[in-house]
Short mmCIF file of C-alpha atoms in Angstrom, two decimals:
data_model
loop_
_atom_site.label_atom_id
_atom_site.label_comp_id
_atom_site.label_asym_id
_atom_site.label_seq_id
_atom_site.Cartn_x
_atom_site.Cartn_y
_atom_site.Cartn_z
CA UNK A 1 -183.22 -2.15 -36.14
CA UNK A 2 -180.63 -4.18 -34.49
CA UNK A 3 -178.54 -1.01 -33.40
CA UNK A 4 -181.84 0.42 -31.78
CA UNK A 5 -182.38 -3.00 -29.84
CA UNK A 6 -178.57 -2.96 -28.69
CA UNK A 7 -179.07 0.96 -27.54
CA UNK A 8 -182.41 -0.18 -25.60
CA UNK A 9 -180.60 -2.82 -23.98
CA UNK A 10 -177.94 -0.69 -23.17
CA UNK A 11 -180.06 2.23 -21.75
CA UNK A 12 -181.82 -0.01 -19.36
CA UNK A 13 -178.38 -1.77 -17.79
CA UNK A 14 -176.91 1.86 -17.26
CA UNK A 15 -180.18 3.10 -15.65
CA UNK A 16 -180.30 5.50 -12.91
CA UNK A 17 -181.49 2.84 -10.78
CA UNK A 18 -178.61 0.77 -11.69
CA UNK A 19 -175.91 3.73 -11.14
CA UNK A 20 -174.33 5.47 -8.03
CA UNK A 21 -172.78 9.01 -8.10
CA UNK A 22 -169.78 7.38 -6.10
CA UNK A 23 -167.68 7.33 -8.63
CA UNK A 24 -167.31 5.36 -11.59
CA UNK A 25 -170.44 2.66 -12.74
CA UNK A 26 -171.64 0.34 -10.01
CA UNK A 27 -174.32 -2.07 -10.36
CA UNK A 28 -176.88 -2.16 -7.17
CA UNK A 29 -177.83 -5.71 -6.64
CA UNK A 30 -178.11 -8.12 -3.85
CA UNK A 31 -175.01 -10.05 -3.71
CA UNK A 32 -174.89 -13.79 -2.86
CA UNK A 33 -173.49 -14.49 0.47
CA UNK A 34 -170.08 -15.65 -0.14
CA UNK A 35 -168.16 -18.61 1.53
CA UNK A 36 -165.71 -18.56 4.27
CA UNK A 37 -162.05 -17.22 2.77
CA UNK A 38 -159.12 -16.85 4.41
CA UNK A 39 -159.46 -13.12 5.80
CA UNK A 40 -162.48 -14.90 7.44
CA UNK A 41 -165.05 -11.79 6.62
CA UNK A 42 -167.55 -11.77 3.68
CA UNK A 43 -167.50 -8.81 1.32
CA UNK A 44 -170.74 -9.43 0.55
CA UNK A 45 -170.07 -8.72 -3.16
CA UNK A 46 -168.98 -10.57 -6.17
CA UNK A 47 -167.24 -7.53 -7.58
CA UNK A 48 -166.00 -4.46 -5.54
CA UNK A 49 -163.96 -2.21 -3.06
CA UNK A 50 -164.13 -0.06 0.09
CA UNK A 51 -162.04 0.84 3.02
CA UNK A 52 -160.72 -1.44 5.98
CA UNK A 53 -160.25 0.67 9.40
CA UNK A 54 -158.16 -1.59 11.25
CA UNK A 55 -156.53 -1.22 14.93
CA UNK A 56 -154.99 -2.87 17.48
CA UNK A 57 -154.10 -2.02 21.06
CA UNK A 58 -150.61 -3.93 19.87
CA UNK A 59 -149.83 -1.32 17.46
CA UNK A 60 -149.57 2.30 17.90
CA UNK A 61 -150.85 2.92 14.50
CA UNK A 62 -154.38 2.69 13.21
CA UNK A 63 -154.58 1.61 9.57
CA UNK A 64 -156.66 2.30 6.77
CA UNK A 65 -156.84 -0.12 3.68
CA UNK A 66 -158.03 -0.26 0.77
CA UNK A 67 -159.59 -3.34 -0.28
CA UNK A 68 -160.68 -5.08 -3.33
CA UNK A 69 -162.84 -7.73 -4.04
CA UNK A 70 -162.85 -9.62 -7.55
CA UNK A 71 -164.66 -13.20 -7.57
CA UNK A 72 -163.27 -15.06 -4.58
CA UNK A 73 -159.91 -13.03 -5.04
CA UNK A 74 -158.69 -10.25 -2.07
CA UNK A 75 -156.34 -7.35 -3.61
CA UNK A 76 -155.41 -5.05 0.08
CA UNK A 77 -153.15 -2.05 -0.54
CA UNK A 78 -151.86 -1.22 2.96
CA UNK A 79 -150.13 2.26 3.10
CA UNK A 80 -147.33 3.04 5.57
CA UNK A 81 -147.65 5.75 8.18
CA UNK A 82 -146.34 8.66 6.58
CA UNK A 83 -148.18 7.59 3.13
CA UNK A 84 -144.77 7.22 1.29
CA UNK A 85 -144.92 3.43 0.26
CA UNK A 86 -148.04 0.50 -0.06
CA UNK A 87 -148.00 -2.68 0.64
CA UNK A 88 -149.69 -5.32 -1.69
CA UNK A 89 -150.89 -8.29 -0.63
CA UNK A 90 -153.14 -10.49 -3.38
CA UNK A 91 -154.90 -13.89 -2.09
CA UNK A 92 -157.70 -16.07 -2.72
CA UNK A 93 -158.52 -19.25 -0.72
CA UNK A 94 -155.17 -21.33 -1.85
CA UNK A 95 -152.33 -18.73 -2.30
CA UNK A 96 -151.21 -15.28 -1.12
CA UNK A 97 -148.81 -12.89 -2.58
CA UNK A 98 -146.90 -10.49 -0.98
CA UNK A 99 -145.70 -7.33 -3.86
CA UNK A 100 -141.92 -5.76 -4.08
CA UNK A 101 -142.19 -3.38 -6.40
CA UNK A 102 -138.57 -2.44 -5.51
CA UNK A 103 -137.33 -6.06 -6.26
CA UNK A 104 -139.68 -6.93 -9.05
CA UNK A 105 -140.96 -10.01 -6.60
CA UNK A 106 -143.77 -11.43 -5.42
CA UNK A 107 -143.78 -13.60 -2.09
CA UNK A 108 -145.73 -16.77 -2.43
CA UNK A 109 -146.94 -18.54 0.95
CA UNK A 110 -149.67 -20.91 0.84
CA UNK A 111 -152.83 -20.61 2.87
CA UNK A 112 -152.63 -23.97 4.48
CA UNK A 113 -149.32 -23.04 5.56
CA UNK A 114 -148.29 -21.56 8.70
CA UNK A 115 -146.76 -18.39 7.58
CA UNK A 116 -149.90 -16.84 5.52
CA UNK A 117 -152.43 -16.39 8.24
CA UNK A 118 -149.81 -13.97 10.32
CA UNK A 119 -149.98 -11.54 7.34
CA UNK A 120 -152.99 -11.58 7.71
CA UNK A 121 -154.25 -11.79 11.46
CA UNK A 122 -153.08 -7.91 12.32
CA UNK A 123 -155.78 -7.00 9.50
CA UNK A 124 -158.60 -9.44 10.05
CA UNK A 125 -159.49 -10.02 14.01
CA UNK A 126 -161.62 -13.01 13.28
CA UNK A 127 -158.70 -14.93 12.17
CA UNK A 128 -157.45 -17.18 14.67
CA UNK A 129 -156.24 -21.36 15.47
CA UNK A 130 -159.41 -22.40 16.17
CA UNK A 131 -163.41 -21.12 16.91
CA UNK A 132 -166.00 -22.18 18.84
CA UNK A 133 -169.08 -21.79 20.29
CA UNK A 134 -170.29 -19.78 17.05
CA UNK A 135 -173.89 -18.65 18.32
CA UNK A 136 -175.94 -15.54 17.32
CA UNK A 137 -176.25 -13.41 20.25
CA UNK A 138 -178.82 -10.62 18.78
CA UNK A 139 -179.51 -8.04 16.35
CA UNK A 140 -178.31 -4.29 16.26
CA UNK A 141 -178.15 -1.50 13.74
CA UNK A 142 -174.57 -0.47 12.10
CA UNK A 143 -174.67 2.30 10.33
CA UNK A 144 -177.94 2.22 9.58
CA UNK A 145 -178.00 -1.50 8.87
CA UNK A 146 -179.82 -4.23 10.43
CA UNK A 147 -177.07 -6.90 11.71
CA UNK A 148 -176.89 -10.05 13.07
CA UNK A 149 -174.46 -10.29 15.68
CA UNK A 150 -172.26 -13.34 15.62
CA UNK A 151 -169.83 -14.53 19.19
CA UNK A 152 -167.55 -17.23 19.08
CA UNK A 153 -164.70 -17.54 20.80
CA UNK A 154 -161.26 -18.23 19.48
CA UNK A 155 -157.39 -18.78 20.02
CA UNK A 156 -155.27 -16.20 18.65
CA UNK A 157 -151.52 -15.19 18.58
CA UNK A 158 -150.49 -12.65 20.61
CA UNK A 159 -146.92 -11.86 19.67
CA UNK A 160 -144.80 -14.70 21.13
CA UNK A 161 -147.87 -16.89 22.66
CA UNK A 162 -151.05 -18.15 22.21
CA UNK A 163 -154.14 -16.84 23.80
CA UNK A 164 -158.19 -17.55 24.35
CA UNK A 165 -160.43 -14.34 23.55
CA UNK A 166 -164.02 -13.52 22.40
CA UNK A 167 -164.57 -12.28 18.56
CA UNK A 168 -167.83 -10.36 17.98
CA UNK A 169 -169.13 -10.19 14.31
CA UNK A 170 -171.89 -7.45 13.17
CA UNK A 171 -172.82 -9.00 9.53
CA UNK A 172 -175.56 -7.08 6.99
CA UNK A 173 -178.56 -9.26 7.16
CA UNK A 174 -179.71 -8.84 3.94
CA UNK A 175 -176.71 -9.46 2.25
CA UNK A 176 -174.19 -11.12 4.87
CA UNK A 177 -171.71 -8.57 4.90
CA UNK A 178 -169.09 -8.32 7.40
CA UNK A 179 -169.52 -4.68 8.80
CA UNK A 180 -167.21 -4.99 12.20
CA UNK A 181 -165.33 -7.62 13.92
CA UNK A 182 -164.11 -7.37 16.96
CA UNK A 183 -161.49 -9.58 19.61
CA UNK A 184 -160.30 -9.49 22.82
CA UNK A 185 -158.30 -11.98 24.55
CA UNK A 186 -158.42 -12.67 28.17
CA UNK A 187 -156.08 -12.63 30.85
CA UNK A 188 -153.64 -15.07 30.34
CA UNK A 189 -151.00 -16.29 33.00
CA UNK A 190 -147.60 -16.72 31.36
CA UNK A 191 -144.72 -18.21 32.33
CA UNK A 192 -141.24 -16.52 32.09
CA UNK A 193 -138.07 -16.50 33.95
CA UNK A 194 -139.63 -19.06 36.31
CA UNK A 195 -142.82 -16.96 37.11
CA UNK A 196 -146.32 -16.33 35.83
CA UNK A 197 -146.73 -12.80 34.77
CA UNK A 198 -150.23 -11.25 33.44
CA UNK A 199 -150.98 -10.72 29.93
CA UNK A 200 -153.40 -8.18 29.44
CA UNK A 201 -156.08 -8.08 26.93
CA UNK A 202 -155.57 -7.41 23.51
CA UNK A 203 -158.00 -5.78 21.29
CA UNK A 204 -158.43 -5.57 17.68
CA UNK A 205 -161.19 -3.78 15.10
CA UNK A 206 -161.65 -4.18 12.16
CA UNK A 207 -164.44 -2.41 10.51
CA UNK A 208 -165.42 -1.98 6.45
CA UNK A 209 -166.35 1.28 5.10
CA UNK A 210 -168.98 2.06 2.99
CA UNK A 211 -168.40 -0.94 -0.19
CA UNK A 212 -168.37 0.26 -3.70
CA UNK A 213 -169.75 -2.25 -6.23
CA UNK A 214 -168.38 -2.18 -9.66
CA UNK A 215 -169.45 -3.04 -12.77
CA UNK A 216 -166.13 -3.69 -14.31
CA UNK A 217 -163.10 -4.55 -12.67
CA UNK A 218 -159.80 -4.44 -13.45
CA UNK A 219 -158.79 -8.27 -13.34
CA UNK A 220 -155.07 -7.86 -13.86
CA UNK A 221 -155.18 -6.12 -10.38
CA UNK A 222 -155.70 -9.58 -8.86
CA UNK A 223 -152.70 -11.33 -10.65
CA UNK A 224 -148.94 -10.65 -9.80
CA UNK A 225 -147.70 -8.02 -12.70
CA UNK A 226 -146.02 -8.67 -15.65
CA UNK A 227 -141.92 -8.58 -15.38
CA UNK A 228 -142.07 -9.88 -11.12
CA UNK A 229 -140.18 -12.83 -9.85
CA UNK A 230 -142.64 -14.79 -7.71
CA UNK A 231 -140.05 -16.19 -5.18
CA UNK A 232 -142.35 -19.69 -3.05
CA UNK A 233 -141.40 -18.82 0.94
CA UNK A 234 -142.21 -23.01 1.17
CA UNK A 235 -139.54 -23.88 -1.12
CA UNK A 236 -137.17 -21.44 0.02
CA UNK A 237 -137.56 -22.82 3.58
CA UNK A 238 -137.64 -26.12 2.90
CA UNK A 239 -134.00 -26.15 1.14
CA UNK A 240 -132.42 -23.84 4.39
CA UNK A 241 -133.92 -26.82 6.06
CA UNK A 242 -131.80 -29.05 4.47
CA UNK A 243 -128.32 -26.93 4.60
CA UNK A 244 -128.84 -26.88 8.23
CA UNK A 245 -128.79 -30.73 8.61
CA UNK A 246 -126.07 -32.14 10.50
CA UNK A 247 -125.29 -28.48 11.49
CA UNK A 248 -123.85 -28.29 15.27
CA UNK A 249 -124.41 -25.35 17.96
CA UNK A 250 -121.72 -24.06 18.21
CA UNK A 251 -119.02 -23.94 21.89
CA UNK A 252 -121.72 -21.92 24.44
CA UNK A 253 -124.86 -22.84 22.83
CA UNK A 254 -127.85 -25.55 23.05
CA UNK A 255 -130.89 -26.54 20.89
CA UNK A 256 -133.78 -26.21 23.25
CA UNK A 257 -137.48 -27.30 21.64
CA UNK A 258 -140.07 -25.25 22.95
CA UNK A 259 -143.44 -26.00 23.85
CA UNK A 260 -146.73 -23.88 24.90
CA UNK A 261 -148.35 -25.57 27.63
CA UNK A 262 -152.65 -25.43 27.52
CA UNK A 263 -154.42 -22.81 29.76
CA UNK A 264 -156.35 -24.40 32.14
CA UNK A 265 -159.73 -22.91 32.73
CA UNK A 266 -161.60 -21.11 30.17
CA UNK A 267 -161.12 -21.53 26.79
#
């Protein structure tokens, strides 16, 4: 009698209703809308993957993603342009690792840091120094899906400078789900060689394909593998800090410090 319960149970979990023909078992429910992270998007999933379509009017290249989703924990597997090598980057809301599966390592910067939000910013166009002005600004359909859409604006990097632009959001509202983001900055005056020159707008997408939810998950995806050095980019800068104390420019050279005066005007 007990293995005719178990088989009852079973039957009803793997339902049809429960099941999608996308491959592999996925469990339909309505996720919980998750807290902000450090890619600054909701998955809207406690357990899943789909595809990231990201450009840039910076880069030449559009890229496509694939992302993972695991309990708070991001797995991204970032392909090169002629498909020949991936790039994997694992992070959660403390700590991101960067994979070498040449070297066996695994780059460890911490999200408070400086350096782990510029992995990150070319990927995610919500991610920026600061945001304001966060107000909802209407609702549209995405791909079929009602959205609230979200404006703020926000100061981003733009290579070698700083700059004020507007991020638009389209988020699921049923289950908070960051569908697109876009930025663009404004016109910026910049200084250089004792002139102002124009910086022109810079644009970046990002926008999720259709998301996968899984029943089971691979959790070992989400940890750095077996056999890798994890090498910490803090420590590692922190002790060439120190060898460079007391260190001189040398004959034809100066130590200038370099500052990045504010933007009057809108911001």
């Amino acid at each position: 009698m007990g293995k005719i319960k178990m088989l009852l149970v079973l039957l009803m979990v793997l339902s049809p209703a429960a099941l999608s023909a996308q491959g592999g078992f996925t469990l339909k429910i309505k996720p919980p809308v998750q807290d902000a992270n450090p890619a600054g998007i909701n998955p809207g999933c406690n357990k899943c993957e789909w595809e990231i379509f990201s450009s840039s009017t910076q880069d030449t290249q559009d890229r496509r993603i694939k992302a993972m989703y695991l309990d708070g924990r991001f797995r991204l597997e970032i392909k090169s342009a002629d498909g020949s090598q991936t790039q994997v980057m694992i992070f959660d809301n403390a700590e991101l690792y960067i994979l070498n599966p040449f070297f066996k390592t695994a780059a460890l910067y911490y999200i408070t840091g400086d350096e782990a939000p510029m992995f990150l910013l070319g990927i995610f166009p919500g991610l920026g120094l600061k945001k304001k002005d966060r107000t909802v600004i209407g609702r549209e359909k995405l791909d079929g899906l009602e959205c609230d859409v979200i404006s703020y604006r926000i100061l981003k990097r733009v290579t070698d400078m700083f700059a004020w632009g507007t991020a638009t959001e389209w988020l699921d509202k049923n289950t908070g789900r960051t569908l697109k983001v876009e930025s663009i900055t404004d016109e910026a005056q910049v200084p250089f060689n004792g002139k102002n020159i124009t910086a022109r707008p810079v644009k970046q997408t990002y926008a999720a394909g259709r998301v996968k939810n899984r029943f089971f998950m691979d959790k070992t995806l989400f940890k750095v593998p077996q056999g890798y050095r994890i090498v910490d980019m803090k420590k590692q800068y922190e002790e060439a800090l120190e060898k460079q104390k007391g260190i001189k420019p040398g004959k034809g050279y100066e130590v200038r410090k370099i500052t990045i005066p504010q933007r009057k005007g809108k911001q």
